[in-house]
């Protein structure tokens, strides 16, 4: 408990070097079933934006393994809100994906023509319930696969249970953190942006603002824009016919509203990040545009986006929202500190990846406590406000002991993390302090 009263290093967890991602195959994990001996072909239609699709692709490999099926490279969603016609091959290195996972699951680019011609009916299409356990796939999907030889699972996102046995969880990690590699053009421009940020500053923060109109409308929150805001966001909200009526004040008290860019800046300054800190801001269209961003820019003048860093190089990617999101993903992943502003798909995926990579600092606003502080900001001096923000953010700074293994969503809190051996007295001291509270794999 003494550590809870210590000052926190805002750039790096004191214990980050004690943990690392470990997803190697166990000795008793059988090799993949070859295509001819498999139970059939599994077609997957992923849905949503880039990171939502990433969860679907990751789970598709695991489901194919559960079914002893041959996986056909997943199809990406072209019809969702994002309206991006990119295919798998445009975003991910398809040959690497197939070869890296060859020992776990047999993956092919398409169902062989011979198989398609031999089928009396088109592929059987079905949608499984969300978070289905392996038993569901074995009981409900496998019999159809054996009978029809080809089965397609649609709208495939978060369709597999979060808790699986250890070897399947490690397979999930191999897919997400090793098997899914961006194409060379995306990787190269992402790395160029990281290099530019590193040349300007030793450290930089990446902030995923997620303050786009659709996000704000979906949240049901109010951000001080008067009747104009209520009308505009209300019109967008009509896209989702099943959304319940929400109380904006109630949602804010419950911590369900994203912070405004100004509030994000205040939180970071209160935590101790100086005015000369470099910010990389990952975001789409900001609601309110430059006027909304101005307070954040004033707090952090060294403010950059991919559009500012790569005007010409970015042009080929501009028509494709998923490829733009992939570029942001790379720069955020390489940052010293990553700040999320809502618990959406990108926030979860990157938070999990950064934990897997040794618990790189990831800050998630404790919106429930911070909202009250922002409301009372004018009633306290800066030192008091800063002290209260720091207290509110305990447990939301990406420390290894924030969530016990096995708790929470797997993509945000991967269980395939191991403890390093200790070689000196300082590390041993850290081991004693940490292991007293955290069971690790």
One Martini backbone bead per residue (centre of mass of N, CA, C, O) as a GRO file, in nm:
protein
  441
    1UNK     BB    1   0.052   0.065  -0.012
    2UNK     BB    2   0.292   0.262  -0.029
    3UNK     BB    3   0.292   0.297  -0.343
    4UNK     BB    4   0.028   0.472  -0.357
    5UNK     BB    5   0.198   0.737  -0.237
    6UNK     BB    6   0.366   0.756  -0.467
    7UNK     BB    7   0.511   0.879  -0.719
    8UNK     BB    8   0.450   0.897  -1.065
    9UNK     BB    9   0.553   0.785  -1.369
   10UNK     BB   10   0.426   0.926  -1.659
   11UNK     BB   11   0.606   0.754  -1.882
   12UNK     BB   12   0.663   0.498  -1.677
   13UNK     BB   13   0.650   0.203  -1.547
   14UNK     BB   14   0.824   0.061  -1.287
   15UNK     BB   15   0.711  -0.252  -1.386
   16UNK     BB   16   0.742  -0.306  -1.700
   17UNK     BB   17   1.010  -0.498  -1.693
   18UNK     BB   18   0.851  -0.758  -1.553
   19UNK     BB   19   0.697  -0.787  -1.837
   20UNK     BB   20   0.569  -1.021  -2.095
   21UNK     BB   21   0.498  -1.162  -2.385
   22UNK     BB   22   0.334  -1.503  -2.399
   23UNK     BB   23   0.256  -1.724  -2.702
   24UNK     BB   24   0.359  -1.994  -2.707
   25UNK     BB   25   0.344  -2.301  -2.786
   26UNK     BB   26   0.256  -2.585  -2.668
   27UNK     BB   27   0.362  -2.911  -2.670
   28UNK     BB   28   0.039  -3.023  -2.680
   29UNK     BB   29  -0.017  -2.859  -2.941
   30UNK     BB   30  -0.145  -2.931  -3.216
   31UNK     BB   31  -0.135  -2.940  -3.529
   32UNK     BB   32  -0.261  -2.860  -3.807
   33UNK     BB   33  -0.507  -2.923  -4.018
   34UNK     BB   34  -0.530  -3.019  -4.316
   35UNK     BB   35  -0.727  -2.944  -4.572
   36UNK     BB   36  -0.825  -3.241  -4.655
   37UNK     BB   37  -0.881  -3.314  -4.329
   38UNK     BB   38  -1.087  -3.125  -4.282
   39UNK     BB   39  -1.427  -3.015  -4.201
   40UNK     BB   40  -1.384  -2.748  -4.372
   41UNK     BB   41  -1.509  -2.427  -4.466
   42UNK     BB   42  -1.443  -2.095  -4.331
   43UNK     BB   43  -1.647  -1.815  -4.341
   44UNK     BB   44  -1.575  -1.459  -4.289
   45UNK     BB   45  -1.764  -1.164  -4.174
   46UNK     BB   46  -1.659  -0.879  -4.097
   47UNK     BB   47  -1.711  -0.590  -3.874
   48UNK     BB   48  -1.667  -0.262  -3.918
   49UNK     BB   49  -1.391  -0.139  -3.827
   50UNK     BB   50  -1.072  -0.213  -3.799
   51UNK     BB   51  -1.077  -0.310  -3.488
   52UNK     BB   52  -1.329  -0.481  -3.506
   53UNK     BB   53  -1.217  -0.667  -3.726
   54UNK     BB   54  -0.976  -0.771  -3.564
   55UNK     BB   55  -1.139  -0.937  -3.365
   56UNK     BB   56  -1.267  -1.123  -3.581
   57UNK     BB   57  -1.007  -1.242  -3.698
   58UNK     BB   58  -0.892  -1.361  -3.442
   59UNK     BB   59  -1.143  -1.545  -3.378
   60UNK     BB   60  -1.152  -1.703  -3.644
   61UNK     BB   61  -0.901  -1.873  -3.595
   62UNK     BB   62  -1.004  -2.010  -3.335
   63UNK     BB   63  -1.260  -2.137  -3.455
   64UNK     BB   64  -1.116  -2.308  -3.666
   65UNK     BB   65  -0.969  -2.474  -3.456
   66UNK     BB   66  -1.215  -2.590  -3.307
   67UNK     BB   67  -1.333  -2.715  -3.597
   68UNK     BB   68  -1.119  -2.815  -3.793
   69UNK     BB   69  -1.077  -2.585  -4.006
   70UNK     BB   70  -1.070  -2.405  -4.299
   71UNK     BB   71  -0.955  -2.085  -4.352
   72UNK     BB   72  -1.082  -1.808  -4.494
   73UNK     BB   73  -1.009  -1.517  -4.574
   74UNK     BB   74  -1.143  -1.256  -4.453
   75UNK     BB   75  -1.405  -1.040  -4.476
   76UNK     BB   76  -1.472  -0.706  -4.521
   77UNK     BB   77  -1.639  -0.425  -4.442
   78UNK     BB   78  -1.838  -0.209  -4.683
   79UNK     BB   79  -2.131  -0.103  -4.522
   80UNK     BB   80  -2.069   0.065  -4.306
   81UNK     BB   81  -2.010   0.369  -4.175
   82UNK     BB   82  -1.715   0.372  -4.313
   83UNK     BB   83  -1.705   0.304  -4.615
   84UNK     BB   84  -1.485   0.063  -4.695
   85UNK     BB   85  -1.330  -0.121  -4.978
   86UNK     BB   86  -1.134  -0.275  -4.828
   87UNK     BB   87  -0.926  -0.541  -4.816
   88UNK     BB   88  -0.721  -0.744  -4.662
   89UNK     BB   89  -0.480  -0.697  -4.871
   90UNK     BB   90  -0.480  -0.370  -4.815
   91UNK     BB   91  -0.388  -0.403  -4.493
   92UNK     BB   92  -0.275  -0.696  -4.490
   93UNK     BB   93  -0.039  -0.948  -4.475
   94UNK     BB   94  -0.137  -1.234  -4.619
   95UNK     BB   95   0.113  -1.422  -4.631
   96UNK     BB   96   0.193  -1.395  -4.338
   97UNK     BB   97  -0.069  -1.491  -4.210
   98UNK     BB   98  -0.057  -1.780  -4.328
   99UNK     BB   99   0.238  -1.866  -4.241
  100UNK     BB  100   0.246  -1.803  -3.933
  101UNK     BB  101  -0.033  -1.996  -3.884
  102UNK     BB  102   0.018  -2.290  -4.004
  103UNK     BB  103   0.046  -2.456  -3.720
  104UNK     BB  104  -0.264  -2.386  -3.633
  105UNK     BB  105  -0.392  -2.295  -3.924
  106UNK     BB  106  -0.558  -2.338  -4.214
  107UNK     BB  107  -0.505  -2.102  -4.484
  108UNK     BB  108  -0.702  -1.951  -4.741
  109UNK     BB  109  -0.809  -1.742  -5.008
  110UNK     BB  110  -1.001  -1.980  -5.122
  111UNK     BB  111  -1.233  -2.171  -5.243
  112UNK     BB  112  -1.223  -2.425  -5.424
  113UNK     BB  113  -1.368  -2.491  -5.724
  114UNK     BB  114  -1.425  -2.792  -5.680
  115UNK     BB  115  -1.600  -2.750  -5.428
  116UNK     BB  116  -1.811  -2.555  -5.543
  117UNK     BB  117  -1.913  -2.751  -5.773
  118UNK     BB  118  -2.001  -2.990  -5.562
  119UNK     BB  119  -2.224  -2.811  -5.467
  120UNK     BB  120  -2.573  -2.794  -5.435
  121UNK     BB  121  -2.532  -2.547  -5.246
  122UNK     BB  122  -2.488  -2.280  -5.099
  123UNK     BB  123  -2.352  -2.142  -4.853
  124UNK     BB  124  -2.393  -2.150  -4.526
  125UNK     BB  125  -2.571  -1.904  -4.331
  126UNK     BB  126  -2.467  -1.747  -4.014
  127UNK     BB  127  -2.541  -1.625  -3.673
  128UNK     BB  128  -2.384  -1.582  -3.387
  129UNK     BB  129  -2.364  -1.528  -3.079
  130UNK     BB  130  -2.241  -1.349  -2.849
  131UNK     BB  131  -1.994  -1.490  -2.673
  132UNK     BB  132  -1.935  -1.776  -2.765
  133UNK     BB  133  -1.862  -2.082  -2.689
  134UNK     BB  134  -1.713  -2.363  -2.804
  135UNK     BB  135  -1.967  -2.545  -2.767
  136UNK     BB  136  -2.142  -2.402  -2.974
  137UNK     BB  137  -1.973  -2.470  -3.225
  138UNK     BB  138  -1.986  -2.782  -3.188
  139UNK     BB  139  -2.308  -2.803  -3.179
  140UNK     BB  140  -2.404  -2.585  -3.425
  141UNK     BB  141  -2.172  -2.578  -3.658
  142UNK     BB  142  -2.032  -2.851  -3.718
  143UNK     BB  143  -2.268  -3.016  -3.845
  144UNK     BB  144  -2.297  -2.824  -4.089
  145UNK     BB  145  -2.009  -2.844  -4.195
  146UNK     BB  146  -2.012  -3.152  -4.248
  147UNK     BB  147  -2.260  -3.135  -4.449
  148UNK     BB  148  -2.164  -2.864  -4.639
  149UNK     BB  149  -1.834  -2.771  -4.608
  150UNK     BB  150  -1.965  -2.468  -4.609
  151UNK     BB  151  -1.934  -2.179  -4.385
  152UNK     BB  152  -2.099  -1.873  -4.292
  153UNK     BB  153  -2.005  -1.595  -4.084
  154UNK     BB  154  -2.169  -1.320  -3.971
  155UNK     BB  155  -2.100  -1.048  -3.808
  156UNK     BB  156  -1.786  -1.086  -3.697
  157UNK     BB  157  -1.806  -0.980  -3.357
  158UNK     BB  158  -1.773  -1.091  -3.057
  159UNK     BB  159  -1.833  -1.434  -3.097
  160UNK     BB  160  -1.628  -1.492  -2.860
  161UNK     BB  161  -1.530  -1.578  -2.580
  162UNK     BB  162  -1.312  -1.447  -2.348
  163UNK     BB  163  -1.298  -1.729  -2.203
  164UNK     BB  164  -1.031  -1.954  -2.236
  165UNK     BB  165  -0.807  -2.156  -2.285
  166UNK     BB  166  -0.474  -2.110  -2.286
  167UNK     BB  167  -0.407  -2.196  -2.584
  168UNK     BB  168  -0.626  -2.014  -2.718
  169UNK     BB  169  -0.521  -1.748  -2.605
  170UNK     BB  170  -0.240  -1.767  -2.737
  171UNK     BB  171  -0.350  -1.767  -3.022
  172UNK     BB  172  -0.472  -1.492  -3.015
  173UNK     BB  173  -0.197  -1.350  -2.976
  174UNK     BB  174  -0.060  -1.447  -3.233
  175UNK     BB  175  -0.251  -1.309  -3.421
  176UNK     BB  176  -0.262  -1.006  -3.316
  177UNK     BB  177   0.072  -0.966  -3.248
  178UNK     BB  178   0.183  -1.131  -3.529
  179UNK     BB  179  -0.010  -1.211  -3.781
  180UNK     BB  180  -0.096  -0.903  -3.787
  181UNK     BB  181   0.023  -0.731  -4.067
  182UNK     BB  182   0.092  -0.471  -4.231
  183UNK     BB  183   0.142  -0.333  -4.501
  184UNK     BB  184   0.404  -0.179  -4.637
  185UNK     BB  185   0.283   0.108  -4.692
  186UNK     BB  186   0.169   0.144  -4.404
  187UNK     BB  187   0.425   0.090  -4.240
  188UNK     BB  188   0.604   0.313  -4.364
  189UNK     BB  189   0.435   0.564  -4.290
  190UNK     BB  190   0.422   0.511  -3.989
  191UNK     BB  191   0.734   0.517  -3.941
  192UNK     BB  192   0.777   0.806  -4.043
  193UNK     BB  193   0.607   0.944  -3.823
  194UNK     BB  194   0.768   0.843  -3.583
  195UNK     BB  195   1.038   0.970  -3.667
  196UNK     BB  196   0.939   1.263  -3.659
  197UNK     BB  197   0.867   1.264  -3.357
  198UNK     BB  198   1.156   1.178  -3.254
  199UNK     BB  199   1.313   1.426  -3.369
  200UNK     BB  200   1.153   1.639  -3.183
  201UNK     BB  201   1.133   1.406  -2.950
  202UNK     BB  202   1.190   1.175  -2.711
  203UNK     BB  203   0.889   1.219  -2.633
  204UNK     BB  204   0.542   1.094  -2.680
  205UNK     BB  205   0.199   1.156  -2.723
  206UNK     BB  206  -0.097   0.964  -2.773
  207UNK     BB  207  -0.423   1.073  -2.891
  208UNK     BB  208  -0.755   0.942  -2.867
  209UNK     BB  209  -1.023   1.137  -2.895
  210UNK     BB  210  -1.306   1.056  -2.998
  211UNK     BB  211  -1.476   1.345  -3.130
  212UNK     BB  212  -1.699   1.249  -3.306
  213UNK     BB  213  -2.022   1.275  -3.397
  214UNK     BB  214  -2.104   0.972  -3.365
  215UNK     BB  215  -1.999   0.937  -3.075
  216UNK     BB  216  -2.165   1.159  -2.939
  217UNK     BB  217  -2.443   1.058  -3.021
  218UNK     BB  218  -2.424   0.771  -2.896
  219UNK     BB  219  -2.377   0.865  -2.594
  220UNK     BB  220  -2.594   1.102  -2.503
  221UNK     BB  221  -2.443   1.363  -2.468
  222UNK     BB  222  -2.333   1.683  -2.337
  223UNK     BB  223  -2.110   1.983  -2.457
  224UNK     BB  224  -2.228   2.299  -2.473
  225UNK     BB  225  -2.384   2.370  -2.777
  226UNK     BB  226  -2.674   2.370  -2.752
  227UNK     BB  227  -2.922   2.349  -2.985
  228UNK     BB  228  -2.736   2.274  -3.215
  229UNK     BB  229  -2.624   2.017  -3.090
  230UNK     BB  230  -2.890   1.871  -3.028
  231UNK     BB  231  -2.978   1.851  -3.323
  232UNK     BB  232  -2.735   1.720  -3.466
  233UNK     BB  233  -2.710   1.468  -3.278
  234UNK     BB  234  -3.006   1.380  -3.305
  235UNK     BB  235  -2.992   1.309  -3.609
  236UNK     BB  236  -2.772   1.093  -3.585
  237UNK     BB  237  -2.922   0.909  -3.371
  238UNK     BB  238  -3.139   0.793  -3.582
  239UNK     BB  239  -2.967   0.552  -3.692
  240UNK     BB  240  -3.047   0.428  -3.401
  241UNK     BB  241  -3.342   0.283  -3.324
  242UNK     BB  242  -3.255   0.129  -3.031
  243UNK     BB  243  -3.194   0.369  -2.875
  244UNK     BB  244  -3.206   0.507  -2.581
  245UNK     BB  245  -3.306   0.729  -2.362
  246UNK     BB  246  -3.090   0.983  -2.228
  247UNK     BB  247  -2.914   1.129  -1.963
  248UNK     BB  248  -2.662   1.343  -1.976
  249UNK     BB  249  -2.608   1.376  -1.670
  250UNK     BB  250  -2.609   1.074  -1.603
  251UNK     BB  251  -2.378   0.988  -1.791
  252UNK     BB  252  -2.162   1.166  -1.663
  253UNK     BB  253  -2.179   1.049  -1.371
  254UNK     BB  254  -2.105   0.749  -1.493
  255UNK     BB  255  -1.866   0.788  -1.715
  256UNK     BB  256  -1.986   0.788  -2.042
  257UNK     BB  257  -1.827   1.043  -2.128
  258UNK     BB  258  -1.637   1.201  -2.325
  259UNK     BB  259  -1.386   1.398  -2.344
  260UNK     BB  260  -1.279   1.684  -2.408
  261UNK     BB  261  -1.005   1.825  -2.533
  262UNK     BB  262  -0.972   2.014  -2.290
  263UNK     BB  263  -0.990   1.791  -2.069
  264UNK     BB  264  -0.749   1.630  -2.164
  265UNK     BB  265  -0.543   1.857  -2.118
  266UNK     BB  266  -0.594   1.899  -1.816
  267UNK     BB  267  -0.521   1.617  -1.725
  268UNK     BB  268  -0.225   1.614  -1.829
  269UNK     BB  269  -0.126   1.861  -1.672
  270UNK     BB  270  -0.205   1.751  -1.388
  271UNK     BB  271  -0.011   1.496  -1.411
  272UNK     BB  272   0.273   1.660  -1.550
  273UNK     BB  273   0.255   1.762  -1.833
  274UNK     BB  274   0.407   1.972  -2.025
  275UNK     BB  275   0.383   2.232  -2.255
  276UNK     BB  276   0.634   2.083  -2.436
  277UNK     BB  277   0.475   1.851  -2.515
  278UNK     BB  278   0.424   1.593  -2.744
  279UNK     BB  279   0.150   1.559  -2.979
  280UNK     BB  280  -0.047   1.288  -3.101
  281UNK     BB  281  -0.344   1.306  -3.302
  282UNK     BB  282  -0.606   1.073  -3.313
  283UNK     BB  283  -0.846   1.142  -3.574
  284UNK     BB  284  -1.114   1.255  -3.699
  285UNK     BB  285  -1.380   1.431  -3.708
  286UNK     BB  286  -1.422   1.714  -3.529
  287UNK     BB  287  -1.641   1.844  -3.322
  288UNK     BB  288  -1.608   2.188  -3.413
  289UNK     BB  289  -1.320   2.176  -3.478
  290UNK     BB  290  -1.094   2.420  -3.410
  291UNK     BB  291  -1.254   2.528  -3.167
  292UNK     BB  292  -1.229   2.264  -3.001
  293UNK     BB  293  -0.899   2.244  -3.020
  294UNK     BB  294  -0.772   2.508  -2.903
  295UNK     BB  295  -0.731   2.442  -2.596
  296UNK     BB  296  -0.527   2.210  -2.651
  297UNK     BB  297  -0.316   2.376  -2.807
  298UNK     BB  298  -0.255   2.572  -2.570
  299UNK     BB  299  -0.150   2.345  -2.377
  300UNK     BB  300  -0.026   2.200  -2.665
  301UNK     BB  301   0.158   2.323  -2.919
  302UNK     BB  302   0.280   2.030  -2.981
  303UNK     BB  303   0.075   1.960  -3.246
  304UNK     BB  304  -0.014   1.645  -3.411
  305UNK     BB  305  -0.080   1.497  -3.731
  306UNK     BB  306  -0.087   1.317  -4.012
  307UNK     BB  307  -0.162   1.564  -4.193
  308UNK     BB  308   0.091   1.739  -4.095
  309UNK     BB  309   0.330   1.515  -4.159
  310UNK     BB  310   0.173   1.389  -4.449
  311UNK     BB  311   0.054   1.522  -4.714
  312UNK     BB  312   0.148   1.353  -4.967
  313UNK     BB  313   0.169   1.055  -4.853
  314UNK     BB  314  -0.152   1.047  -4.780
  315UNK     BB  315  -0.327   1.057  -5.040
  316UNK     BB  316  -0.372   0.741  -5.110
  317UNK     BB  317  -0.545   0.706  -4.819
  318UNK     BB  318  -0.797   0.902  -4.795
  319UNK     BB  319  -1.039   0.700  -4.909
  320UNK     BB  320  -0.938   0.515  -4.641
  321UNK     BB  321  -1.022   0.466  -4.321
  322UNK     BB  322  -0.865   0.204  -4.241
  323UNK     BB  323  -0.581   0.300  -4.331
  324UNK     BB  324  -0.574   0.546  -4.147
  325UNK     BB  325  -0.610   0.384  -3.884
  326UNK     BB  326  -0.346   0.222  -3.918
  327UNK     BB  327  -0.155   0.461  -3.891
  328UNK     BB  328  -0.243   0.545  -3.609
  329UNK     BB  329  -0.178   0.279  -3.472
  330UNK     BB  330   0.130   0.291  -3.504
  331UNK     BB  331   0.183   0.564  -3.356
  332UNK     BB  332   0.047   0.480  -3.090
  333UNK     BB  333   0.212   0.221  -3.031
  334UNK     BB  334   0.501   0.391  -3.028
  335UNK     BB  335   0.437   0.540  -2.793
  336UNK     BB  336   0.494   0.628  -2.466
  337UNK     BB  337   0.198   0.750  -2.461
  338UNK     BB  338  -0.144   0.644  -2.420
  339UNK     BB  339  -0.462   0.808  -2.492
  340UNK     BB  340  -0.779   0.763  -2.401
  341UNK     BB  341  -1.154   0.852  -2.449
  342UNK     BB  342  -1.260   0.557  -2.487
  343UNK     BB  343  -1.399   0.216  -2.489
  344UNK     BB  344  -1.315   0.128  -2.764
  345UNK     BB  345  -1.162  -0.061  -2.996
  346UNK     BB  346  -0.889   0.087  -3.011
  347UNK     BB  347  -0.841   0.113  -2.710
  348UNK     BB  348  -0.840  -0.192  -2.646
  349UNK     BB  349  -0.631  -0.299  -2.846
  350UNK     BB  350  -0.394  -0.111  -2.757
  351UNK     BB  351  -0.391  -0.176  -2.459
  352UNK     BB  352  -0.325  -0.476  -2.499
  353UNK     BB  353  -0.064  -0.446  -2.663
  354UNK     BB  354   0.092  -0.277  -2.444
  355UNK     BB  355   0.089  -0.497  -2.234
  356UNK     BB  356   0.233  -0.713  -2.406
  357UNK     BB  357   0.485  -0.489  -2.445
  358UNK     BB  358   0.533  -0.405  -2.124
  359UNK     BB  359   0.352  -0.181  -2.016
  360UNK     BB  360   0.285   0.063  -2.163
  361UNK     BB  361   0.176   0.363  -2.125
  362UNK     BB  362  -0.182   0.382  -2.028
  363UNK     BB  363  -0.444   0.623  -2.048
  364UNK     BB  364  -0.752   0.623  -1.860
  365UNK     BB  365  -1.012   0.796  -1.798
  366UNK     BB  366  -1.184   0.882  -1.497
  367UNK     BB  367  -1.478   1.005  -1.571
  368UNK     BB  368  -1.642   0.993  -1.310
  369UNK     BB  369  -1.441   1.177  -1.141
  370UNK     BB  370  -1.364   1.405  -1.344
  371UNK     BB  371  -1.638   1.543  -1.391
  372UNK     BB  372  -1.652   1.674  -1.109
  373UNK     BB  373  -1.389   1.840  -1.135
  374UNK     BB  374  -1.468   2.010  -1.383
  375UNK     BB  375  -1.716   2.143  -1.249
  376UNK     BB  376  -1.507   2.252  -0.997
  377UNK     BB  377  -1.259   2.411  -1.109
  378UNK     BB  378  -1.330   2.720  -1.010
  379UNK     BB  379  -1.312   2.618  -0.684
  380UNK     BB  380  -0.995   2.572  -0.743
  381UNK     BB  381  -0.681   2.536  -0.741
  382UNK     BB  382  -0.435   2.390  -0.921
  383UNK     BB  383  -0.307   2.207  -0.704
  384UNK     BB  384  -0.569   2.073  -0.617
  385UNK     BB  385  -0.656   1.967  -0.889
  386UNK     BB  386  -0.404   1.795  -0.946
  387UNK     BB  387  -0.426   1.612  -0.699
  388UNK     BB  388  -0.709   1.496  -0.774
  389UNK     BB  389  -0.638   1.376  -1.047
  390UNK     BB  390  -0.421   1.180  -0.949
  391UNK     BB  391  -0.613   1.024  -0.762
  392UNK     BB  392  -0.823   0.942  -0.986
  393UNK     BB  393  -0.589   0.782  -1.170
  394UNK     BB  394  -0.576   0.557  -0.998
  395UNK     BB  395  -0.592   0.268  -1.204
  396UNK     BB  396  -0.550   0.451  -1.507
  397UNK     BB  397  -0.214   0.398  -1.607
  398UNK     BB  398  -0.118   0.093  -1.689
  399UNK     BB  399  -0.076  -0.095  -1.469
  400UNK     BB  400  -0.030  -0.431  -1.391
  401UNK     BB  401  -0.251  -0.415  -1.124
  402UNK     BB  402  -0.544  -0.327  -1.229
  403UNK     BB  403  -0.593  -0.627  -1.349
  404UNK     BB  404  -0.672  -0.934  -1.319
  405UNK     BB  405  -0.623  -1.218  -1.444
  406UNK     BB  406  -0.925  -1.293  -1.634
  407UNK     BB  407  -1.020  -1.008  -1.643
  408UNK     BB  408  -1.203  -0.892  -1.863
  409UNK     BB  409  -1.131  -0.812  -2.169
  410UNK     BB  410  -0.910  -0.970  -2.366
  411UNK     BB  411  -0.821  -0.737  -2.565
  412UNK     BB  412  -0.738  -0.552  -2.310
  413UNK     BB  413  -0.665  -0.827  -2.116
  414UNK     BB  414  -0.428  -1.018  -2.165
  415UNK     BB  415  -0.308  -1.344  -2.049
  416UNK     BB  416  -0.026  -1.345  -2.227
  417UNK     BB  417   0.154  -1.289  -1.946
  418UNK     BB  418   0.480  -1.258  -1.810
  419UNK     BB  419   0.742  -1.316  -1.583
  420UNK     BB  420   1.040  -1.217  -1.507
  421UNK     BB  421   1.341  -1.271  -1.426
  422UNK     BB  422   1.555  -1.213  -1.149
  423UNK     BB  423   1.891  -1.032  -1.105
  424UNK     BB  424   1.826  -0.820  -0.872
  425UNK     BB  425   1.745  -0.636  -0.597
  426UNK     BB  426   1.549  -0.438  -0.729
  427UNK     BB  427   1.367  -0.650  -0.865
  428UNK     BB  428   1.300  -0.807  -0.608
  429UNK     BB  429   1.149  -0.579  -0.477
  430UNK     BB  430   0.934  -0.556  -0.700
  431UNK     BB  431   0.830  -0.844  -0.668
  432UNK     BB  432   0.729  -0.825  -0.377
  433UNK     BB  433   0.527  -0.590  -0.421
  434UNK     BB  434   0.361  -0.723  -0.660
  435UNK     BB  435   0.311  -1.032  -0.585
  436UNK     BB  436   0.130  -0.970  -0.337
  437UNK     BB  437  -0.117  -0.881  -0.559
  438UNK     BB  438  -0.020  -1.055  -0.825
  439UNK     BB  439  -0.125  -1.288  -1.039
  440UNK     BB  440   0.078  -1.471  -1.269
  441UNK     BB  441   0.174  -1.670  -1.540
   0.00000   0.00000   0.00000
